mmCIF file of C-alpha atoms and ligand atoms in Angstrom:
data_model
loop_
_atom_site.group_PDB
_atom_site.id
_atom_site.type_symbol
_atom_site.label_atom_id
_atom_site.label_comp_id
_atom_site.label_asym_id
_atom_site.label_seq_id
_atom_site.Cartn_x
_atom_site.Cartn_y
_atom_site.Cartn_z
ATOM 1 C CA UNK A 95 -2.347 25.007 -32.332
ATOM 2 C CA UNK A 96 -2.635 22.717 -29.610
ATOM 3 C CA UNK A 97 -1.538 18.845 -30.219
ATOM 4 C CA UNK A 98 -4.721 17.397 -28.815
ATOM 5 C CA UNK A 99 -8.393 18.367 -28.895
ATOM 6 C CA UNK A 100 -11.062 17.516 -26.684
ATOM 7 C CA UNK A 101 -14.450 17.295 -27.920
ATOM 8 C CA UNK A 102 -16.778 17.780 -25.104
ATOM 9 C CA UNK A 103 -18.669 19.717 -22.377
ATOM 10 C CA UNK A 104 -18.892 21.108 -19.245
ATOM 11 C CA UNK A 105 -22.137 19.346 -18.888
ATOM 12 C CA UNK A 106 -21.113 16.086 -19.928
ATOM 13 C CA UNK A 107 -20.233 13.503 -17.205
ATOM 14 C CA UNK A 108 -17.251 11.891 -19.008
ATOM 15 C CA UNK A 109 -15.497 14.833 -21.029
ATOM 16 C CA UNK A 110 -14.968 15.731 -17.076
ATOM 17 C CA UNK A 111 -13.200 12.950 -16.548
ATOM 18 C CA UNK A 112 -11.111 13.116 -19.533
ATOM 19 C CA UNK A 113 -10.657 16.996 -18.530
ATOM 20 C CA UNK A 114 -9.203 16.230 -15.062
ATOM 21 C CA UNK A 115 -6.977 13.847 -16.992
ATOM 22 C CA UNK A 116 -5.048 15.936 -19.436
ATOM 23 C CA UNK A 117 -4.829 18.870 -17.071
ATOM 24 C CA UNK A 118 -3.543 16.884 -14.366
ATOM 25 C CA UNK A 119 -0.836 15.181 -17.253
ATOM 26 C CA UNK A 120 0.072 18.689 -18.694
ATOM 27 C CA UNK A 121 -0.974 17.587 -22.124
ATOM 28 C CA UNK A 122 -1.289 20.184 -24.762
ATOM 29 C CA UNK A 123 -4.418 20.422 -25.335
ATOM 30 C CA UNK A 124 -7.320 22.435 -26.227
ATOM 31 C CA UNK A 125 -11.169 21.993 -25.657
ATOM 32 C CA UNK A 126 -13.562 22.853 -28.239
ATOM 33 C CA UNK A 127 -17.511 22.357 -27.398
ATOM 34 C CA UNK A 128 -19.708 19.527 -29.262
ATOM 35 C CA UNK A 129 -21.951 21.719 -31.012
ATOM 36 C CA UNK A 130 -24.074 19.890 -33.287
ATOM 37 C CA UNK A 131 -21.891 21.105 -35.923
ATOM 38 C CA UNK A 132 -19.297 19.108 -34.194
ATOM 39 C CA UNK A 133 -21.222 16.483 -33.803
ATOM 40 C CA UNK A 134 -22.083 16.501 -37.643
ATOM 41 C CA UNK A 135 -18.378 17.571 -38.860
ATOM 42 C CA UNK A 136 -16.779 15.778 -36.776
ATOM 43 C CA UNK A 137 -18.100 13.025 -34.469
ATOM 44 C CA UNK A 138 -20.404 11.303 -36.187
ATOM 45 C CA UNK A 139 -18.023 11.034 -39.396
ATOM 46 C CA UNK A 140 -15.012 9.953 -37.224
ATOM 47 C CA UNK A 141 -16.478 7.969 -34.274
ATOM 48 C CA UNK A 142 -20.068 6.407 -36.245
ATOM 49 C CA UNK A 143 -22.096 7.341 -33.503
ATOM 50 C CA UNK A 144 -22.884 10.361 -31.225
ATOM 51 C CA UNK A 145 -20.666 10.782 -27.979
ATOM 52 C CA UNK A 146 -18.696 12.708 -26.090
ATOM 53 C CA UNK A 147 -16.125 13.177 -25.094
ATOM 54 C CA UNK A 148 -13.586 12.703 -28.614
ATOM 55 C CA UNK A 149 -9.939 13.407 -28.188
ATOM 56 C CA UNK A 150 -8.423 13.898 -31.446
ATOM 57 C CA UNK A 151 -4.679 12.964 -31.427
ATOM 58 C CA UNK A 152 -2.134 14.766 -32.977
ATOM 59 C CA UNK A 153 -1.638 11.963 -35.761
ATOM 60 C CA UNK A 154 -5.305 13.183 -36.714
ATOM 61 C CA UNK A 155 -6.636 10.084 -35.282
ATOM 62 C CA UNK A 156 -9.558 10.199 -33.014
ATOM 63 C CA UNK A 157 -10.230 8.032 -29.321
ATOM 64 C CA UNK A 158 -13.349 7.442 -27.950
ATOM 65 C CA UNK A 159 -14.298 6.352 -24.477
ATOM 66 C CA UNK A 160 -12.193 8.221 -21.562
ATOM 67 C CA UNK A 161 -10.312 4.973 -20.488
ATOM 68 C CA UNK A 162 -8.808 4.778 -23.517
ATOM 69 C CA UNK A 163 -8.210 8.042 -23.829
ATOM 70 C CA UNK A 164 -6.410 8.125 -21.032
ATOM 71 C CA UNK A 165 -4.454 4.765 -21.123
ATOM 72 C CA UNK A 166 -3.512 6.172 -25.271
ATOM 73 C CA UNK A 167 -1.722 8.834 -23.791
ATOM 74 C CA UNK A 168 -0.296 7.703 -21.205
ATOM 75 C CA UNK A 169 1.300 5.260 -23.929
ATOM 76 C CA UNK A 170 2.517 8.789 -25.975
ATOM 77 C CA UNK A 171 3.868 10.320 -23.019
ATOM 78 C CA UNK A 172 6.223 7.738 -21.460
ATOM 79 C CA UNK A 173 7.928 10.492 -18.696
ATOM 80 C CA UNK A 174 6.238 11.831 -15.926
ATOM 81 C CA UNK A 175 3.554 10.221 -13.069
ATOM 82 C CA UNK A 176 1.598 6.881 -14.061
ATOM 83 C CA UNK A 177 -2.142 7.656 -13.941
ATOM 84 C CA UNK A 178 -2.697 4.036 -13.754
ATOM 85 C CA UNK A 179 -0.512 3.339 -10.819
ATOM 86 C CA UNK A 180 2.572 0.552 -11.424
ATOM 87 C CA UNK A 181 1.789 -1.253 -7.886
ATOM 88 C CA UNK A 182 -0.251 -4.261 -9.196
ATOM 89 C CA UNK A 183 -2.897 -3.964 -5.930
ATOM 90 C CA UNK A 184 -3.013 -0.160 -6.710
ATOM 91 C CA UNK A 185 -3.732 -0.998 -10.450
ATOM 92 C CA UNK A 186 -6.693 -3.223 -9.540
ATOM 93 C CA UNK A 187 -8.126 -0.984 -7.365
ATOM 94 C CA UNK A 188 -7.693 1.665 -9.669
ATOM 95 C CA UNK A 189 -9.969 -0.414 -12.373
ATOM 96 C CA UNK A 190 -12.835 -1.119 -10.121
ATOM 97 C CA UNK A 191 -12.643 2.734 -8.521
ATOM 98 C CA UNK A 192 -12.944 2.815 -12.586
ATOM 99 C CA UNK A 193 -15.803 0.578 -13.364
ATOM 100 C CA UNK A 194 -17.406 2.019 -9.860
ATOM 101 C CA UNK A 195 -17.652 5.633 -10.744
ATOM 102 C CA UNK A 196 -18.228 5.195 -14.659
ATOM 103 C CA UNK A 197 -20.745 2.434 -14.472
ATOM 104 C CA UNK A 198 -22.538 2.754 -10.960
ATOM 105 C CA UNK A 199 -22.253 6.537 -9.581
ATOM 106 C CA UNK A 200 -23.866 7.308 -12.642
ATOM 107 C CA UNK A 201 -26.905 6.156 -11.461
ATOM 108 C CA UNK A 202 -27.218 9.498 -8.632
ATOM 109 C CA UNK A 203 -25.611 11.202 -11.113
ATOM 110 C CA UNK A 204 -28.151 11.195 -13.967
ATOM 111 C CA UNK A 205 -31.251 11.008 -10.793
ATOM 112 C CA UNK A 206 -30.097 14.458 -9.376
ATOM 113 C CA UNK A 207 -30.281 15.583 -12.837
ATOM 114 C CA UNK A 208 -32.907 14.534 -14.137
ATOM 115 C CA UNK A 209 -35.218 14.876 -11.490
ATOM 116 C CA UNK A 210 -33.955 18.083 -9.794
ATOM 117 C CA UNK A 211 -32.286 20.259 -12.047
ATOM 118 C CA UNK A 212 -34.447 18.981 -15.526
ATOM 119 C CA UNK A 213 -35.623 22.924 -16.434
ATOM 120 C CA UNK A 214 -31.914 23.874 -15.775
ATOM 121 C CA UNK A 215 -29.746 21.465 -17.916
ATOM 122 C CA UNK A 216 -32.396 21.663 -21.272
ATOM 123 C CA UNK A 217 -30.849 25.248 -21.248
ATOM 124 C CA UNK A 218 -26.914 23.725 -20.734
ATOM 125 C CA UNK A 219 -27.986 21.527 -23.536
ATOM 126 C CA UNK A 220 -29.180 23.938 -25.744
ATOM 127 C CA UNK A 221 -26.213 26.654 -25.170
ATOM 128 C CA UNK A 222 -23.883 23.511 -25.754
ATOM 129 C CA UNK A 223 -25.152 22.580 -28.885
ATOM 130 C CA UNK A 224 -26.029 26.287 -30.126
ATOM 131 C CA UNK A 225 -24.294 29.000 -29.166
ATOM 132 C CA UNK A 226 -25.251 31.125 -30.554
ATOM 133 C CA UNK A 227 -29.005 30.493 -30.643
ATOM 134 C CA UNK A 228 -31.170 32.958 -28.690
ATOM 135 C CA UNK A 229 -32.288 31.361 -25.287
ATOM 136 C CA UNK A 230 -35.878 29.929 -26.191
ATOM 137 C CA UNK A 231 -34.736 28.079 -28.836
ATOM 138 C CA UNK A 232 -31.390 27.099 -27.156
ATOM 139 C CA UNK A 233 -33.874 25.748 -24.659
ATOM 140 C CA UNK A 234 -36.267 24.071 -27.517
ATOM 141 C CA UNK A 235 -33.200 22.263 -28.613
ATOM 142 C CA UNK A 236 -31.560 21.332 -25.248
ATOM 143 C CA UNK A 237 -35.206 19.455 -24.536
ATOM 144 C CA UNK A 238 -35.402 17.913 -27.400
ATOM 145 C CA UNK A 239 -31.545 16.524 -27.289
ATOM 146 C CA UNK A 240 -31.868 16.408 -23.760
ATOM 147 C CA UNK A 241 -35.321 13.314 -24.070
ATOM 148 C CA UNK A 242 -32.508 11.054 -25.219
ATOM 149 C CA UNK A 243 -30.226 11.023 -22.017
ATOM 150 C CA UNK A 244 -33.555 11.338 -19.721
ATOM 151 C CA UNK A 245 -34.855 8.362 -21.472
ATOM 152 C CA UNK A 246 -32.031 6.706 -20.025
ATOM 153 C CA UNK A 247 -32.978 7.552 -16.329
ATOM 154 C CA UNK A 248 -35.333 4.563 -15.572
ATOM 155 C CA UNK A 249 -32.668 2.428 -17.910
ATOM 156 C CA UNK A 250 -30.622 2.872 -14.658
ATOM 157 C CA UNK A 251 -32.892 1.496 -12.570
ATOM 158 C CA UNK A 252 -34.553 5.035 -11.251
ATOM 159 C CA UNK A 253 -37.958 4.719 -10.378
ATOM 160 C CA UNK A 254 -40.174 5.743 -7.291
ATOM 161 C CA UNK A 255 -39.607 2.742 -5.886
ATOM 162 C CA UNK A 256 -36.109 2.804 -6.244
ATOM 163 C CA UNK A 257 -35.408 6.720 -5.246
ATOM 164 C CA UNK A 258 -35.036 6.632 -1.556
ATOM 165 C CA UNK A 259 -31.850 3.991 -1.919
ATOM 166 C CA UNK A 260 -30.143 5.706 -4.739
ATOM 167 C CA UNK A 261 -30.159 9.087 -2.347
ATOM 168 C CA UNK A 262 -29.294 6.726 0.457
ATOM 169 C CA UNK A 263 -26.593 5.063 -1.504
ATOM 170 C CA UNK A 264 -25.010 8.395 -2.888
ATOM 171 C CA UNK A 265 -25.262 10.094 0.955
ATOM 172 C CA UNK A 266 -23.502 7.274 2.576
ATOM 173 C CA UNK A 267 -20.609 7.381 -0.226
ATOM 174 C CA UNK A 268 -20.250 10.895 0.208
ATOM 175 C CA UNK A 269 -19.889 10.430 3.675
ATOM 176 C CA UNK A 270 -17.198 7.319 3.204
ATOM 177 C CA UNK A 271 -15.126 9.870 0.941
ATOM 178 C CA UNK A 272 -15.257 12.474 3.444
ATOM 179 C CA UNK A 273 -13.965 10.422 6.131
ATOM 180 C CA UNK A 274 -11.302 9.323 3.632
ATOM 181 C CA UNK A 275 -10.442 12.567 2.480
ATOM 182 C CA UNK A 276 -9.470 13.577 6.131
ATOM 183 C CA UNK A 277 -6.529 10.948 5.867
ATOM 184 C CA UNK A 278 -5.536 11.842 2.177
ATOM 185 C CA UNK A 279 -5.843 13.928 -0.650
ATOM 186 C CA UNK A 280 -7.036 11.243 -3.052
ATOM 187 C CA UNK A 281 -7.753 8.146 -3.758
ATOM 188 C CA UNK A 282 -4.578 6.531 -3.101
ATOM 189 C CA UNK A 283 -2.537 8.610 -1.413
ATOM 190 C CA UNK A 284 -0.707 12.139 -2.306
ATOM 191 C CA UNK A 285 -1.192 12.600 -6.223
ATOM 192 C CA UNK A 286 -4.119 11.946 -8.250
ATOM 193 C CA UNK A 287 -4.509 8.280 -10.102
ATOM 194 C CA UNK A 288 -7.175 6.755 -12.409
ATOM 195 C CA UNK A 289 -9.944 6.429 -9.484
ATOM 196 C CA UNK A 290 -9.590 10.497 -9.173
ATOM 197 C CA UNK A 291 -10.562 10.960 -12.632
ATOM 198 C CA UNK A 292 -13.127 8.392 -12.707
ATOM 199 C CA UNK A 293 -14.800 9.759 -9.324
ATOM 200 C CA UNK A 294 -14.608 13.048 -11.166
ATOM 201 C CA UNK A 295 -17.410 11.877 -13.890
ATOM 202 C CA UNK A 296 -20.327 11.761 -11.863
ATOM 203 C CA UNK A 297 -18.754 13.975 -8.655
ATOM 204 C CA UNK A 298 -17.926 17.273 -11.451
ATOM 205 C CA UNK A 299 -20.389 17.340 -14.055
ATOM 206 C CA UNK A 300 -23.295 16.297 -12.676
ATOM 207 C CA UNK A 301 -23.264 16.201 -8.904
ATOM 208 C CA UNK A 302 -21.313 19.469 -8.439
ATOM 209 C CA UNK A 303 -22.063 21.563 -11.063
ATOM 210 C CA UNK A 304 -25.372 21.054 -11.600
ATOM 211 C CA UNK A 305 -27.026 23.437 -9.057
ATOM 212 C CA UNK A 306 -29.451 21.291 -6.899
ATOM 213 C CA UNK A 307 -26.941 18.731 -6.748
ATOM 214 C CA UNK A 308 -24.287 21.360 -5.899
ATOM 215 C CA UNK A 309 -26.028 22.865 -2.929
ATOM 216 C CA UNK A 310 -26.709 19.242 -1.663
ATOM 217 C CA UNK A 311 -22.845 18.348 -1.876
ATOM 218 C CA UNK A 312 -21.583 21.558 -0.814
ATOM 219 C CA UNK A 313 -24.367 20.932 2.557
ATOM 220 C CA UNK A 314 -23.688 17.410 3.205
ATOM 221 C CA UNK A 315 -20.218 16.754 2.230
ATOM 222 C CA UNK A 316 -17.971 20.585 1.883
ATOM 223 C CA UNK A 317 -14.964 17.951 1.356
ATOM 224 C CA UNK A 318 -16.028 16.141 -0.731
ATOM 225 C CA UNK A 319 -16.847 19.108 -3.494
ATOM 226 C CA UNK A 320 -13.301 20.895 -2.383
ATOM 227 C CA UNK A 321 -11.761 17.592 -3.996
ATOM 228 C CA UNK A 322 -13.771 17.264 -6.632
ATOM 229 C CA UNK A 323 -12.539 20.741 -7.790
ATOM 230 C CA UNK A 324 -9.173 19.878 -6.715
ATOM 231 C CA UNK A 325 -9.199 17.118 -9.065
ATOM 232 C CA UNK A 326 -11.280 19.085 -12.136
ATOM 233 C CA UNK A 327 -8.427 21.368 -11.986
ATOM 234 C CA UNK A 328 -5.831 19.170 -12.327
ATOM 235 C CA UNK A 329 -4.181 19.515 -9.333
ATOM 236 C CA UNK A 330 -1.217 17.814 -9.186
ATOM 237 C CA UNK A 331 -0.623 16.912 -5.262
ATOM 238 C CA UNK A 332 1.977 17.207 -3.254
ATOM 239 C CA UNK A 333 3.522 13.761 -2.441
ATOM 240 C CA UNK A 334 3.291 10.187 -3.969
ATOM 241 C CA UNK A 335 0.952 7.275 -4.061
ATOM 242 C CA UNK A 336 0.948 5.231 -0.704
ATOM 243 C CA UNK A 337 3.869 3.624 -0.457
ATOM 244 C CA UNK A 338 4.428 -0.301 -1.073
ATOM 245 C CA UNK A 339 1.604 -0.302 -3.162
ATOM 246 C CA UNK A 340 -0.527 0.064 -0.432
ATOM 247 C CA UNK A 341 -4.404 0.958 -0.291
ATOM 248 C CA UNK A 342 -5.990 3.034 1.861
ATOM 249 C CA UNK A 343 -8.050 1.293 4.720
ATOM 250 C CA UNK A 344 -10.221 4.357 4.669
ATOM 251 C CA UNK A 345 -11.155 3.534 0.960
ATOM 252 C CA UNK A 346 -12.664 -0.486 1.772
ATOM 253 C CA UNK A 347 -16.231 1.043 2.739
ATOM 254 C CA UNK A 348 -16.267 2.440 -0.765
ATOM 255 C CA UNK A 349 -14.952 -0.941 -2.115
ATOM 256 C CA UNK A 350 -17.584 -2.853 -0.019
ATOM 257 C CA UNK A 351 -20.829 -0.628 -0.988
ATOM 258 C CA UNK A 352 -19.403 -1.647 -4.811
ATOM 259 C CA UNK A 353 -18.926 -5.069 -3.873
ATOM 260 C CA UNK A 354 -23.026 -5.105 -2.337
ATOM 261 C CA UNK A 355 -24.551 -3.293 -4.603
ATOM 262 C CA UNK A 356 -22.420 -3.132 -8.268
ATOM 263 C CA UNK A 357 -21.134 -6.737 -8.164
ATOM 264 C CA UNK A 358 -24.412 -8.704 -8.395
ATOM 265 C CA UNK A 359 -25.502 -6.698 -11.079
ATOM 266 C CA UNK A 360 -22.263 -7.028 -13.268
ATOM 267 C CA UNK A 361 -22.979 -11.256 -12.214
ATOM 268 C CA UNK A 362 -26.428 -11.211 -13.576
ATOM 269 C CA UNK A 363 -25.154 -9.308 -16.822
ATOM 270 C CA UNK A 364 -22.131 -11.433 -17.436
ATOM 271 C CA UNK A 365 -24.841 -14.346 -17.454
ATOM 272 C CA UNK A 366 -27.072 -12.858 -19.476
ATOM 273 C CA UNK A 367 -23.978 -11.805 -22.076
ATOM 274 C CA UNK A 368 -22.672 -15.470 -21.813
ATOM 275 C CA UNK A 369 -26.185 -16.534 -23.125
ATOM 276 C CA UNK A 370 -26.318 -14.075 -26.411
ATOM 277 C CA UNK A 371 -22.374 -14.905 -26.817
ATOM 278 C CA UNK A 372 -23.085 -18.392 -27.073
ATOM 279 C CA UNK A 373 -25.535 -17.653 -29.998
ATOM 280 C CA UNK A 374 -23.281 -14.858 -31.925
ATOM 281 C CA UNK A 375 -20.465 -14.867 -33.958
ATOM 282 C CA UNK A 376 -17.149 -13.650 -33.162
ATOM 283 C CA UNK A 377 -16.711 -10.250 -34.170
ATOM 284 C CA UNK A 378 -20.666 -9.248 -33.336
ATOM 285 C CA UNK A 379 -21.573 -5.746 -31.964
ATOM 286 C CA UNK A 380 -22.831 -6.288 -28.871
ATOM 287 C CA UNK A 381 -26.206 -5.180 -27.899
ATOM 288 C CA UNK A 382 -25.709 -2.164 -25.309
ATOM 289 C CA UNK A 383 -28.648 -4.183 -23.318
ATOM 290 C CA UNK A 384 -29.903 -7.515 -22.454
ATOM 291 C CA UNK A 385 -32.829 -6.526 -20.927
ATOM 292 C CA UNK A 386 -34.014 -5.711 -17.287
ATOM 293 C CA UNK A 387 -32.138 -7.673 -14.295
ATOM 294 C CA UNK A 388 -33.374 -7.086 -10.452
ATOM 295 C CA UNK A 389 -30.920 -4.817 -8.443
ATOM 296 C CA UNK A 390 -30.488 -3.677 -5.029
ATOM 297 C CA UNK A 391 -29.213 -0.172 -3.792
ATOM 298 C CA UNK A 392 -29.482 2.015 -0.787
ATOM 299 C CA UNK A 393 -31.696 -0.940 0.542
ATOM 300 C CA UNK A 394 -34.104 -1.013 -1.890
ATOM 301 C CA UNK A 395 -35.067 -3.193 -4.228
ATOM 302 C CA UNK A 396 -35.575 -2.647 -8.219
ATOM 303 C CA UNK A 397 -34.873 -3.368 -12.123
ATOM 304 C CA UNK A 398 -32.312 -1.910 -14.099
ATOM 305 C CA UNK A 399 -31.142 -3.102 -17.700
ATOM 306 C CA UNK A 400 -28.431 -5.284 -17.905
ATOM 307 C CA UNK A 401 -25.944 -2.991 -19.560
ATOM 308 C CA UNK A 402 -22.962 -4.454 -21.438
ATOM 309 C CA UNK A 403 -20.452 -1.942 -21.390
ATOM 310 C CA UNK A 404 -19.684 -2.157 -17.916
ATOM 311 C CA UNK A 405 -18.499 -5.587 -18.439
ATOM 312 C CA UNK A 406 -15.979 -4.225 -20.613
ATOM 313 C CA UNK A 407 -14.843 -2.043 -17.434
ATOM 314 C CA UNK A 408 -15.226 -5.538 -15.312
ATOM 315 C CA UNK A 409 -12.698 -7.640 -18.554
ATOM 316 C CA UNK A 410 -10.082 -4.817 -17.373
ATOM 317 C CA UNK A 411 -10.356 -5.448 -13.668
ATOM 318 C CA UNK A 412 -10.063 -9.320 -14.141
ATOM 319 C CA UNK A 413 -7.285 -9.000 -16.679
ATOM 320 C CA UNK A 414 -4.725 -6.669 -14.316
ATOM 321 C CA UNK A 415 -6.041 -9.501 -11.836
ATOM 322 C CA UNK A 416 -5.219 -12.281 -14.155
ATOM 323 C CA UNK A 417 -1.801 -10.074 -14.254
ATOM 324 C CA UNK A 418 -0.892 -10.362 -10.606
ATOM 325 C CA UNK A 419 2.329 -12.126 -9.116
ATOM 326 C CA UNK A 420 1.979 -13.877 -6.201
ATOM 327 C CA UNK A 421 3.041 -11.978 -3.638
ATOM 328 C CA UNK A 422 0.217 -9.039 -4.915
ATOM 329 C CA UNK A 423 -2.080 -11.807 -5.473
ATOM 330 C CA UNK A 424 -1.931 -12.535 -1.744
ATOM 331 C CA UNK A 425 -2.394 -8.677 -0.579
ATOM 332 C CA UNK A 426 -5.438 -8.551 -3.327
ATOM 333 C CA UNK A 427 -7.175 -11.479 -1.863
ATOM 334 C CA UNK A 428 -6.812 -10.105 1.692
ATOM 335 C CA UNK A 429 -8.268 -7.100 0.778
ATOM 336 C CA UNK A 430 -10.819 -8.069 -1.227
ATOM 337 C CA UNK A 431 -11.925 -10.621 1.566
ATOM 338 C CA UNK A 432 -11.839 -7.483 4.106
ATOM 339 C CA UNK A 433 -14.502 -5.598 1.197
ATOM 340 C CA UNK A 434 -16.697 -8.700 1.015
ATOM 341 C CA UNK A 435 -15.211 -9.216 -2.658
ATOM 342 C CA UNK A 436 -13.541 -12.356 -2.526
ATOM 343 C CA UNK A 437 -15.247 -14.231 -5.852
ATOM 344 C CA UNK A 438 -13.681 -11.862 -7.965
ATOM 345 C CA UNK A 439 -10.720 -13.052 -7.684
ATOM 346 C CA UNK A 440 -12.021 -16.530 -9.484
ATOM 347 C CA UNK A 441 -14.563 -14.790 -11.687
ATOM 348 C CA UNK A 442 -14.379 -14.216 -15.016
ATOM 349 C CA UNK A 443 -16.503 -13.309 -17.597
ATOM 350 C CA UNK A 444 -17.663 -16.359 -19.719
ATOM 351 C CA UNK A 445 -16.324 -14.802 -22.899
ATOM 352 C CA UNK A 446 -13.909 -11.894 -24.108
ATOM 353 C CA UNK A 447 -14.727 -8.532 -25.176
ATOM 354 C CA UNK A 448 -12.637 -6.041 -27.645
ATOM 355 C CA UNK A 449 -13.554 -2.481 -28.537
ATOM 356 C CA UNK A 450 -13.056 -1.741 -32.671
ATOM 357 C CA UNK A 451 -13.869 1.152 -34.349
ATOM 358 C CA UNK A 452 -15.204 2.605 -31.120
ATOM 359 C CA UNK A 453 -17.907 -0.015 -30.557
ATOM 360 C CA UNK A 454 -17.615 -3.117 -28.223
ATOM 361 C CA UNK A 455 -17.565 -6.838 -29.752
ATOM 362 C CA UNK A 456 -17.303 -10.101 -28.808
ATOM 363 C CA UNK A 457 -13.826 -11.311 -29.678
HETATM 364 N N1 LIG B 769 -17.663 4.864 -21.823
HETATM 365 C C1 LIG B 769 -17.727 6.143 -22.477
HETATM 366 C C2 LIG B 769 -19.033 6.832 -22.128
HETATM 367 C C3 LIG B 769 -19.262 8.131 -22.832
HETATM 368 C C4 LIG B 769 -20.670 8.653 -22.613
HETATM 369 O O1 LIG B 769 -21.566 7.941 -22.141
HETATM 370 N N2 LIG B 769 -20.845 9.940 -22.939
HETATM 371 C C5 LIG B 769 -22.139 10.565 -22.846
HETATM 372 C C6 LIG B 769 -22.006 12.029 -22.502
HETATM 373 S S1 LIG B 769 -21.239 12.231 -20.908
HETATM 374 C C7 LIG B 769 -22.772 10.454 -24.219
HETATM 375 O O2 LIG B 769 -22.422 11.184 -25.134
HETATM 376 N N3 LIG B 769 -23.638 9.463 -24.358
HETATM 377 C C8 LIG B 769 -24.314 9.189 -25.575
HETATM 378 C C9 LIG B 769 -24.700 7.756 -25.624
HETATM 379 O O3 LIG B 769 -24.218 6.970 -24.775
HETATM 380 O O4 LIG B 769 -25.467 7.386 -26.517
HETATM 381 C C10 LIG B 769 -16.514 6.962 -22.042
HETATM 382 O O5 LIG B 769 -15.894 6.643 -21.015
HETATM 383 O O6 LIG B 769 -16.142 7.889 -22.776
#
């Protein structure tokens, strides 16, 4: 028996993540699908609430959420390549590539699925959750578990209005990463790092495999999808990070559209959670939304929800900031003035989070 189990699915967004992950650290693991006998057995006895992906650890605990996951094990498995890189710039970067492709990619991710491959992924749905149903009601199933994660489209700030930006957005990032996939293999250099995994959410699952999406990578951006399965595989690469903790210039227009678009978002929702903070009690769950919040992407203009859990993404960007010498404090600054970044380096989130029993609270 393996020492680690995934609970997850091909179709899910984050259990590719996690995938790319262990394979790329060698773990022993082994991947079993959340059926909705998992989900009942297993998930929602362990974790409280239903999500993927689960890694069960070989103490018979469980982790939830793929960051932890992955920062859990690299904390077991002390030999071998960091995925969160030791250079403190690196490590930075790494968290925002993290909060980036987690909390804003997702936006194309779930729009190309939902709204061009809907009749396709009620049957992934269905044939995730039961096997061995017979198609129809594999596909009866797959809709009706599929209304929750649609419902969550215009959440994302996904409308009519907003449409032609998100597919403006997403084209223009494909075609950053293919210009800085023609200098190196990854993110940050010669071996795959956090931001690889991360990317690998939204770029595998969703914006890969799903088959409209698929066609429209493989069309606009062959180098980008060659990567993606690259890193889905678990590739190791053939060299190092870049040395002296160094970052890519070819990465900053990534950095920048994050910086335009992501960062005013995460402002307005750090306001909004320092309101409802002031009011609750250490300790509190916090809601997963504090209602709709303008936003900008692509060049067009919307509302989204003011979700808190990227703000738990932003607390680790700050803290490995907060963590800096000053020497890397210096290079961070410079580069985050180049990316049009520069209040990050003073901002800071007007109270703490902590994740407990898999849920986040105010500390
Ligand atoms: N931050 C979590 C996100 C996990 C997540 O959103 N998983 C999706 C499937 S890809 C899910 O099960 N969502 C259910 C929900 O959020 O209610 C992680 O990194 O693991």
């Amino acid at each position: 028996m393996a020492a680690y189990v995934l609970y997850g699915s091909e179709v899910s967004l984050f259990s590719g993540k996690a995938r790319a992950y262990l394979r790329w650290r060698g773990v022993d693991f082994e991947e079993r699908l959340a059926t909705r006998d998992v989900y009942r057995d297993v998930i929602l006895p362990k974790v409280g609430w239903p999500v993927i992906p689960v890694v069960a650890m070989p103490d018979g605990g469980v982790v939830q959420d793929t960051t932890d996951i992955i920062e859990t094990i690299e904390a077991h498995m002390p030999e071998g390549p960091r995925a969160i890189p030791e250079g403190p710039v690196q490590g930075v970067v790494s968290r925002l590539l993290d909060l980036f492709a987690d909390e804003w990619l997702v936006i194309p991710a779930m729009h190309y699925r939902w709204n061009y491959n809907e009749d396709w992924i009620y049957g992934e749905f269905g044939r995730t959750s039961a096997p061995d149903a017979p198609p129809a009601e594999q596909y009866a199933i797959g809709r009706k578990n599929g209304e929750r994660f649609k419902g969550a489209v215009p959440m994302l700030g996904v409308s009519e209005e907003t449409i032609p930006g998100v597919e403006a957005a997403y084209e223009a990032f494909l075609k950053d990463m293919t210009a800085h996939l023609r200098q190196h293999p990854y993110v940050l250099g010669g071996r795959p790092s956090l931001g690889d995994f991360a990317l690998n959410g939204p770029l595998y699952a969703h914006l890969l495999r799903d088959p409209e999406s698929g066609r429209l990578m493989e069309r606009l951006a062959p180098g980008v999808a060659d990567y993606v399965r690259r890193v889905q595989a678990g590739e190791a690469g053939d060299d190092d990070l870049l040395a002296d903790d160094g970052v890519p210039h070819t990465l900053e227009p990534v950095l920048s559209r994050q910086m335009n678009e992501q960062m005013p978002v995460m402002v307005e929702t750090a306001a909004l959670f320092g309101e409802w903070a002031g009011a609750a009690g250490s300790g509190s769950d916090v809601p997963r939304g504090l209602g709709m919040i303008p936003f900008e992407t692509g060049g067009f203009e919307g509302e989204c929800a003011a979700r808190t859990f990227p703000l738990w993404r932003l607390q680790a960007v700050t803290d490995a900031i907060d963590a800096l010498d000053g020497d890397a404090k210096v290079r961070l600054a410079a580069l985050l003035e180049r990316v049009g970044g520069s209040p990050l380096m003073e901002f800071r989130l007007p109270a703490r989070l902590v994740r407990r029993d898999c849920r986040l609270k105010l500390a």
